[in-house]
PDB file of C-alpha atoms in Angstrom:
ATOM      1  CA  MET A 219     -16.470 -13.485 -13.654  1.00 87.00           C
ATOM      2  CA  ALA A 220     -13.364 -15.987 -14.273  1.00 97.00           C
ATOM      3  CA  ILE A 221     -10.901 -16.995 -12.023  1.00 98.00           C
ATOM      4  CA  LEU A 222      -7.014 -15.986 -13.730  1.00 98.00           C
ATOM      5  CA  ASN A 223      -4.452 -18.517 -12.119  1.00 98.00           C
ATOM      6  CA  VAL A 224      -0.871 -17.185 -11.920  1.00 98.00           C
ATOM      7  CA  PRO A 225       1.837 -18.397 -12.930  1.00 98.00           C
ATOM      8  CA  ALA A 226      -0.054 -21.630 -13.896  1.00 98.00           C
ATOM      9  CA  THR A 227      -1.956 -19.707 -16.214  1.00 98.00           C
ATOM     10  CA  TYR A 228      -0.475 -16.468 -16.798  1.00 98.00           C
ATOM     11  CA  ALA A 229       3.005 -16.540 -15.876  1.00 98.00           C
ATOM     12  CA  THR A 230       3.077 -13.040 -13.819  1.00 98.00           C
ATOM     13  CA  PRO A 231       0.171 -10.833 -12.571  1.00 98.00           C
ATOM     14  CA  ALA A 232       0.870  -8.420 -14.860  1.00 97.00           C
ATOM     15  CA  LEU A 233       0.074 -11.138 -18.190  1.00 98.00           C
ATOM     16  CA  ALA A 234      -2.750 -11.685 -16.171  1.00 98.00           C
ATOM     17  CA  ASN A 235      -4.532  -8.304 -15.746  1.00 98.00           C
ATOM     18  CA  ALA A 236      -3.669  -8.032 -19.521  1.00 98.00           C
ATOM     19  CA  ALA A 237      -6.302 -10.120 -20.240  1.00 98.00           C
ATOM     20  CA  ALA A 238      -9.152  -9.930 -17.415  1.00 98.00           C
ATOM     21  CA  SER A 239     -12.190  -8.255 -17.754  1.00 97.00           C
ATOM     22  CA  SER A 240     -14.375  -6.411 -14.745  1.00 97.00           C
ATOM     23  CA  GLY A 241     -15.622  -8.959 -12.233  1.00 97.00           C
ATOM     24  CA  ASP A 242     -12.690 -11.709 -12.773  1.00 98.00           C
ATOM     25  CA  THR A 243     -10.058 -12.265  -9.602  1.00 98.00           C
ATOM     26  CA  ILE A 244      -6.612 -12.737 -10.277  1.00 98.00           C
ATOM     27  CA  LEU A 245      -5.486 -15.844  -8.023  1.00 98.00           C
ATOM     28  CA  ILE A 246      -1.411 -15.616  -7.859  1.00 98.00           C
ATOM     29  CA  GLN A 247       0.537 -18.719  -5.848  1.00 98.00           C
ATOM     30  CA  ALA A 248       3.582 -18.348  -3.347  1.00 98.00           C
ATOM     31  CA  GLY A 249       6.621 -16.599  -4.961  1.00 97.00           C
ATOM     32  CA  THR A 250       8.003 -12.969  -5.370  1.00 98.00           C
ATOM     33  CA  TYR A 251       6.748 -11.336  -8.986  1.00 98.00           C
ATOM     34  CA  THR A 252       9.158  -8.442 -10.474  1.00 96.00           C
ATOM     35  CA  GLU A 253       8.211  -6.001 -13.302  1.00 94.00           C
ATOM     36  CA  THR A 254      10.107  -3.305 -14.437  1.00 92.00           C
ATOM     37  CA  ALA A 255       6.828  -1.269 -15.421  1.00 94.00           C
ATOM     38  CA  SER A 256       4.188  -0.476 -12.876  1.00 95.00           C
ATOM     39  CA  ILE A 257       1.328  -2.896 -12.887  1.00 97.00           C
ATOM     40  CA  ASP A 258      -2.527  -0.711 -13.591  1.00 97.00           C
ATOM     41  CA  PHE A 259      -4.991  -2.901 -12.399  1.00 97.00           C
ATOM     42  CA  ILE A 260      -8.632  -2.329 -14.260  1.00 96.00           C
ATOM     43  CA  ALA A 261     -10.971  -1.695 -12.227  1.00 96.00           C
ATOM     44  CA  GLY A 262     -13.403  -4.361 -11.237  1.00 96.00           C
ATOM     45  CA  ILE A 263     -10.870  -7.224 -10.594  1.00 97.00           C
ATOM     46  CA  THR A 264      -9.578  -9.057  -7.616  1.00 98.00           C
ATOM     47  CA  ILE A 265      -6.586  -9.866  -6.847  1.00 98.00           C
ATOM     48  CA  THR A 266      -5.707 -12.498  -4.434  1.00 98.00           C
ATOM     49  CA  GLY A 267      -2.267 -14.337  -3.260  1.00 98.00           C
ATOM     50  CA  ALA A 268      -2.859 -17.960  -2.294  1.00 98.00           C
ATOM     51  CA  GLY A 269      -0.316 -18.241   0.319  1.00 96.00           C
ATOM     52  CA  ALA A 270      -0.610 -18.883   3.934  1.00 97.00           C
ATOM     53  CA  THR A 271       0.334 -15.544   4.890  1.00 97.00           C
ATOM     54  CA  PRO A 272       0.528 -11.974   3.082  1.00 97.00           C
ATOM     55  CA  ASN A 273       4.669 -12.327   2.935  1.00 96.00           C
ATOM     56  CA  ASP A 274       4.099 -15.526   0.651  1.00 98.00           C
ATOM     57  CA  VAL A 275       2.794 -13.762  -2.811  1.00 98.00           C
ATOM     58  CA  ILE A 276       4.515  -9.940  -2.969  1.00 98.00           C
ATOM     59  CA  LEU A 277       4.607  -7.708  -6.060  1.00 98.00           C
ATOM     60  CA  ASP A 278       7.921  -6.387  -6.469  1.00 96.00           C
ATOM     61  CA  ASN A 279       9.257  -3.646  -8.647  1.00 93.00           C
ATOM     62  CA  SER A 280      12.601  -1.379  -8.442  1.00 88.00           C
ATOM     63  CA  THR A 281      12.702   0.835 -11.379  1.00 88.00           C
ATOM     64  CA  THR A 282       9.219   2.571 -11.124  1.00 90.00           C
ATOM     65  CA  THR A 283       5.425   2.691  -8.887  1.00 91.00           C
ATOM     66  CA  THR A 284       4.705  -0.863  -7.974  1.00 94.00           C
ATOM     67  CA  VAL A 285       1.170  -0.872  -8.908  1.00 95.00           C
ATOM     68  CA  ASN A 286       0.340   2.215 -10.608  1.00 94.00           C
ATOM     69  CA  MET A 287      -4.073   3.811 -10.823  1.00 92.00           C
ATOM     70  CA  SER A 288      -5.000   4.864 -13.929  1.00 91.00           C
ATOM     71  CA  ALA A 289      -8.641   4.173 -14.664  1.00 91.00           C
ATOM     72  CA  ALA A 290     -11.416   5.477 -11.998  1.00 92.00           C
ATOM     73  CA  GLY A 291     -13.182   2.136 -10.810  1.00 93.00           C
ATOM     74  CA  ALA A 292     -12.489  -0.385  -7.203  1.00 95.00           C
ATOM     75  CA  ARG A 293     -10.084  -3.050  -6.771  1.00 96.00           C
ATOM     76  CA  THR A 294      -9.705  -5.345  -4.498  1.00 97.00           C
ATOM     77  CA  PHE A 295      -6.724  -6.595  -2.339  1.00 98.00           C
ATOM     78  CA  SER A 296      -6.203  -9.673  -0.533  1.00 98.00           C
ATOM     79  CA  ASN A 297      -3.484 -11.889   1.067  1.00 98.00           C
ATOM     80  CA  LEU A 298       0.100 -10.317  -0.490  1.00 97.00           C
ATOM     81  CA  THR A 299       2.791  -8.266  -0.031  1.00 97.00           C
ATOM     82  CA  ILE A 300       2.930  -4.912  -2.837  1.00 96.00           C
ATOM     83  CA  ARG A 301       6.907  -3.710  -2.666  1.00 93.00           C
ATOM     84  CA  ASN A 302       9.087  -0.994  -3.977  1.00 90.00           C
ATOM     85  CA  SER A 303      12.696  -2.063  -3.649  1.00 85.00           C
ATOM     86  CA  MET A 304      14.071   1.476  -5.631  1.00 81.00           C
ATOM     87  CA  ALA A 305      16.605   1.589  -3.104  1.00 69.00           C
ATOM     88  CA  SER A 306      17.447   5.451  -4.301  1.00 61.00           C
ATOM     89  CA  GLY A 307      16.182   8.543  -6.115  1.00 54.00           C
ATOM     90  CA  GLY A 308      13.262   7.125  -5.523  1.00 52.00           C
ATOM     91  CA  SER A 309      10.628  10.143  -4.582  1.00 57.00           C
ATOM     92  CA  THR A 310       7.208   9.009  -6.915  1.00 63.00           C
ATOM     93  CA  LYS A 311       8.126   5.252  -6.167  1.00 80.00           C
ATOM     94  CA  ASN A 312       5.576   4.185  -3.933  1.00 87.00           C
ATOM     95  CA  ALA A 313       4.251   0.264  -3.809  1.00 91.00           C
ATOM     96  CA  LEU A 314       0.650   1.373  -4.377  1.00 92.00           C
ATOM     97  CA  LYS A 315      -0.637   4.640  -6.663  1.00 90.00           C
ATOM     98  CA  ALA A 316      -4.512   5.113  -6.594  1.00 90.00           C
ATOM     99  CA  ASN A 317      -3.963   8.700  -8.286  1.00 86.00           C
ATOM    100  CA  ASN A 318      -6.956   9.940  -6.729  1.00 84.00           C
ATOM    101  CA  VAL A 319      -8.672   7.231  -9.392  1.00 85.00           C
ATOM    102  CA  GLY A 320      -8.673   3.953  -7.565  1.00 84.00           C
ATOM    103  CA  VAL A 321     -11.116   3.366  -4.795  1.00 91.00           C
ATOM    104  CA  ILE A 322      -8.843   0.345  -2.658  1.00 94.00           C
ATOM    105  CA  THR A 323     -10.585  -2.325  -0.175  1.00 96.00           C
ATOM    106  CA  ALA A 324      -7.348  -4.280   0.929  1.00 97.00           C
ATOM    107  CA  THR A 325      -7.437  -6.690   3.710  1.00 97.00           C
ATOM    108  CA  ASN A 326      -4.122  -8.579   5.361  1.00 97.00           C
ATOM    109  CA  VAL A 327      -2.212  -7.010   2.433  1.00 97.00           C
ATOM    110  CA  TYR A 328       1.782  -5.573   3.485  1.00 96.00           C
ATOM    111  CA  PHE A 329       2.884  -2.490   1.365  1.00 92.00           C
ATOM    112  CA  THR A 330       6.706  -1.932   1.733  1.00 90.00           C
ATOM    113  CA  THR A 331       9.172   0.608   0.155  1.00 86.00           C
ATOM    114  CA  LEU A 332      12.922   1.588   0.735  1.00 79.00           C
ATOM    115  CA  ASN A 333      12.179   5.574   0.966  1.00 68.00           C
ATOM    116  CA  VAL A 334       9.135   6.592  -0.019  1.00 74.00           C
ATOM    117  CA  THR A 335       5.165   6.713   0.700  1.00 78.00           C
ATOM    118  CA  CYS A 336       4.254   3.573   0.732  1.00 85.00           C
ATOM    119  CA  VAL A 337      -0.111   4.301  -1.383  1.00 87.00           C
ATOM    120  CA  ASP A 338      -0.352   7.519  -2.201  1.00 85.00           C
ATOM    121  CA  LYS A 339      -3.497   8.883  -2.957  1.00 82.00           C
ATOM    122  CA  CYS A 340      -6.973   7.112  -3.173  1.00 85.00           C
ATOM    123  CA  GLU A 341     -10.030   7.810  -4.134  1.00 83.00           C
ATOM    124  CA  ILE A 342     -13.253   8.909  -1.376  1.00 86.00           C
ATOM    125  CA  GLY A 343     -14.729   5.335   0.089  1.00 88.00           C
ATOM    126  CA  SER A 344     -11.394   3.107   0.247  1.00 92.00           C
ATOM    127  CA  SER A 345     -10.497   0.616   3.221  1.00 95.00           C
ATOM    128  CA  PHE A 346      -7.398  -1.545   4.363  1.00 94.00           C
ATOM    129  CA  THR A 347      -8.120  -3.673   7.419  1.00 96.00           C
ATOM    130  CA  GLY A 348      -5.815  -5.083   8.552  1.00 96.00           C
ATOM    131  CA  CYS A 349      -2.552  -4.067   6.289  1.00 95.00           C
ATOM    132  CA  MET A 350       1.068  -2.749   7.195  1.00 91.00           C
ATOM    133  CA  PHE A 351       2.931  -0.052   5.857  1.00 87.00           C
ATOM    134  CA  ALA A 352       6.622  -0.189   6.496  1.00 85.00           C
ATOM    135  CA  ILE A 353       9.475   1.996   4.769  1.00 79.00           C
ATOM    136  CA  ALA A 354      12.846   0.585   5.356  1.00 67.00           C
ATOM    137  CA  PHE A 355      14.180   3.926   6.295  1.00 55.00           C
ATOM    138  CA  ASN A 356      16.257   6.383   4.327  1.00 51.00           C
ATOM    139  CA  ALA A 357      18.608   8.052   6.593  1.00 43.00           C
ATOM    140  CA  THR A 358      18.870  10.555   4.288  1.00 48.00           C
ATOM    141  CA  GLY A 359      15.086  11.027   3.561  1.00 51.00           C
ATOM    142  CA  SER A 360      12.381  12.928   5.130  1.00 51.00           C
ATOM    143  CA  SER A 361       8.455  13.102   4.855  1.00 54.00           C
ATOM    144  CA  LYS A 362       8.160   9.847   3.733  1.00 68.00           C
ATOM    145  CA  ASP A 363       4.415   8.607   4.999  1.00 71.00           C
ATOM    146  CA  GLY A 364       3.058   4.909   5.377  1.00 73.00           C
ATOM    147  CA  PHE A 365       0.033   6.371   3.740  1.00 80.00           C
ATOM    148  CA  ARG A 366      -1.083   9.305   1.994  1.00 76.00           C
ATOM    149  CA  GLY A 367      -4.493  10.883   0.950  1.00 70.00           C
ATOM    150  CA  ILE A 368      -6.474  14.442   0.666  1.00 67.00           C
ATOM    151  CA  SER A 369      -9.228  15.399   3.761  1.00 64.00           C
ATOM    152  CA  SER A 370     -12.031  15.634   0.607  1.00 66.00           C
ATOM    153  CA  ASN A 371     -11.235  11.452   0.069  1.00 77.00           C
ATOM    154  CA  PRO A 372     -11.212  10.095   3.383  1.00 84.00           C
ATOM    155  CA  SER A 373     -10.423   6.472   3.845  1.00 88.00           C
ATOM    156  CA  THR A 374     -11.182   3.854   6.612  1.00 92.00           C
ATOM    157  CA  LEU A 375      -8.657   1.777   8.020  1.00 90.00           C
ATOM    158  CA  LYS A 376      -8.726  -0.443  10.633  1.00 95.00           C
ATOM    159  CA  ALA A 377      -6.108  -2.631  12.875  1.00 95.00           C
ATOM    160  CA  CYS A 378      -3.542  -1.668  10.544  1.00 92.00           C
ATOM    161  CA  LEU A 379       0.390  -1.382  11.414  1.00 89.00           C
ATOM    162  CA  PHE A 380       2.531   1.777  10.413  1.00 84.00           C
ATOM    163  CA  LEU A 381       5.751   1.364  10.686  1.00 81.00           C
ATOM    164  CA  GLY A 382       9.649   3.387   9.830  1.00 71.00           C
ATOM    165  CA  PHE A 383       7.549   6.883   8.946  1.00 65.00           C
ATOM    166  CA  THR A 384       9.372   9.736   8.362  1.00 64.00           C
ATOM    167  CA  GLY A 385       6.825  11.932   7.726  1.00 62.00           C
ATOM    168  CA  MET A 386       3.514  10.079   8.671  1.00 65.00           C
ATOM    169  CA  GLY A 387       2.240   7.254   9.295  1.00 69.00           C
ATOM    170  CA  VAL A 388      -1.014   8.523   8.265  1.00 75.00           C
ATOM    171  CA  ASN A 389      -1.065  11.620   6.434  1.00 73.00           C
ATOM    172  CA  ALA A 390      -4.775  12.163   5.675  1.00 74.00           C
ATOM    173  CA  LEU A 391      -6.833  14.495   7.733  1.00 75.00           C
ATOM    174  CA  GLY A 392     -10.433  13.055   6.455  1.00 79.00           C
ATOM    175  CA  SER A 393      -9.719   9.039   7.361  1.00 86.00           C
ATOM    176  CA  THR A 394     -10.710   7.240   9.801  1.00 89.00           C
ATOM    177  CA  LEU A 395      -8.882   4.610  11.675  1.00 89.00           C
ATOM    178  CA  ILE A 396      -9.899   2.473  13.914  1.00 93.00           C
ATOM    179  CA  ASN A 397      -7.092   0.104  16.657  1.00 94.00           C
ATOM    180  CA  CYS A 398      -4.554   0.816  14.456  1.00 89.00           C
ATOM    181  CA  THR A 399      -0.853   1.438  15.406  1.00 87.00           C
ATOM    182  CA  ALA A 400       2.160   3.422  14.159  1.00 82.00           C
ATOM    183  CA  TYR A 401       5.644   2.225  15.853  1.00 79.00           C
ATOM    184  CA  GLU A 402       8.756   4.964  14.665  1.00 68.00           C
ATOM    185  CA  ALA A 403      11.974   3.760  15.970  1.00 52.00           C
ATOM    186  CA  MET A 404      14.620   5.556  13.521  1.00 47.00           C
ATOM    187  CA  THR A 405      16.019   8.723  15.388  1.00 43.00           C
ATOM    188  CA  ALA A 406      17.694  11.049  12.438  1.00 44.00           C
ATOM    189  CA  VAL A 407      15.092  12.262  10.971  1.00 47.00           C
ATOM    190  CA  ALA A 408      11.928  13.395  13.244  1.00 49.00           C
ATOM    191  CA  PRO A 409       8.712  12.393  11.915  1.00 50.00           C
ATOM    192  CA  THR A 410       5.732  15.512  12.207  1.00 57.00           C
ATOM    193  CA  TYR A 411       2.825  13.524  13.033  1.00 58.00           C
ATOM    194  CA  GLY A 412       2.813   9.551  14.319  1.00 66.00           C
ATOM    195  CA  LEU A 413      -1.398   9.824  13.145  1.00 71.00           C
ATOM    196  CA  TYR A 414      -2.721  12.605  10.598  1.00 69.00           C
ATOM    197  CA  ALA A 415      -6.397  12.122  10.554  1.00 72.00           C
ATOM    198  CA  GLY A 416      -9.616  13.702  11.466  1.00 73.00           C
ATOM    199  CA  ASN A 417     -10.955  10.748  13.382  1.00 84.00           C
ATOM    200  CA  LEU A 418      -8.877   8.356  15.944  1.00 85.00           C
ATOM    201  CA  HIS A 419     -10.361   5.686  17.704  1.00 88.00           C
ATOM    202  CA  ASN A 420      -8.202   3.002  19.830  1.00 90.00           C
ATOM    203  CA  CYS A 421      -5.420   4.027  18.242  1.00 86.00           C
ATOM    204  CA  ALA A 422      -1.559   3.794  19.531  1.00 84.00           C
ATOM    205  CA  ILE A 423       1.395   6.340  18.510  1.00 78.00           C
ATOM    206  CA  TRP A 424       4.824   5.600  19.785  1.00 75.00           C
ATOM    207  CA  THR A 425       8.100   7.780  18.728  1.00 66.00           C
ATOM    208  CA  PRO A 426      10.948   9.046  20.062  1.00 61.00           C
ATOM    209  CA  ASN A 427      10.756  12.160  18.716  1.00 55.00           C
ATOM    210  CA  VAL A 428       7.040  13.230  18.066  1.00 50.00           C
ATOM    211  CA  THR A 429       4.136  12.889  20.376  1.00 47.00           C
TER     212      THR A 429
END
């Protein structure tokens, strides 16, 4: 189980991923790492930001989905931001897309996009703790969710914050949410629901358009 240091040993997270094996940790120092192709992190690895806060380490892409899983297996993320900066034409340009194969464990991770769903289609058993899902609202867009899953692949989200959605803060009927908050301040496009999930425990929803 090796620690692959970015940028000391590998210039970018993508290069570290190409050299990694299951069980390794990619440790990323503070900085913004912008890619033009999606990073398909291999199964069984941990990706950790070494900054003081998640804002100190940013994985960014303005061309396509930032992190896009293609193979089954678990990945662990902590203390970083996964951002998609595609300003237009980004209907499929997520911060993270798991394609119903990736089991994601994320702690203190910020997922941000400009006008599309932040996290899409995680595999059953995924969990998110202390994460933020934020969409910088595009006034012409609609149905942009913070977190989107399917009922047969329930996830658990604890102490998470959902901002700026125009579809749903969470669109995952089978999932469990604990101590989560959904906040929608925009009025140009009404969101569908704040939190659409199977089990809600001590959650708060604020929006001018929907209950």
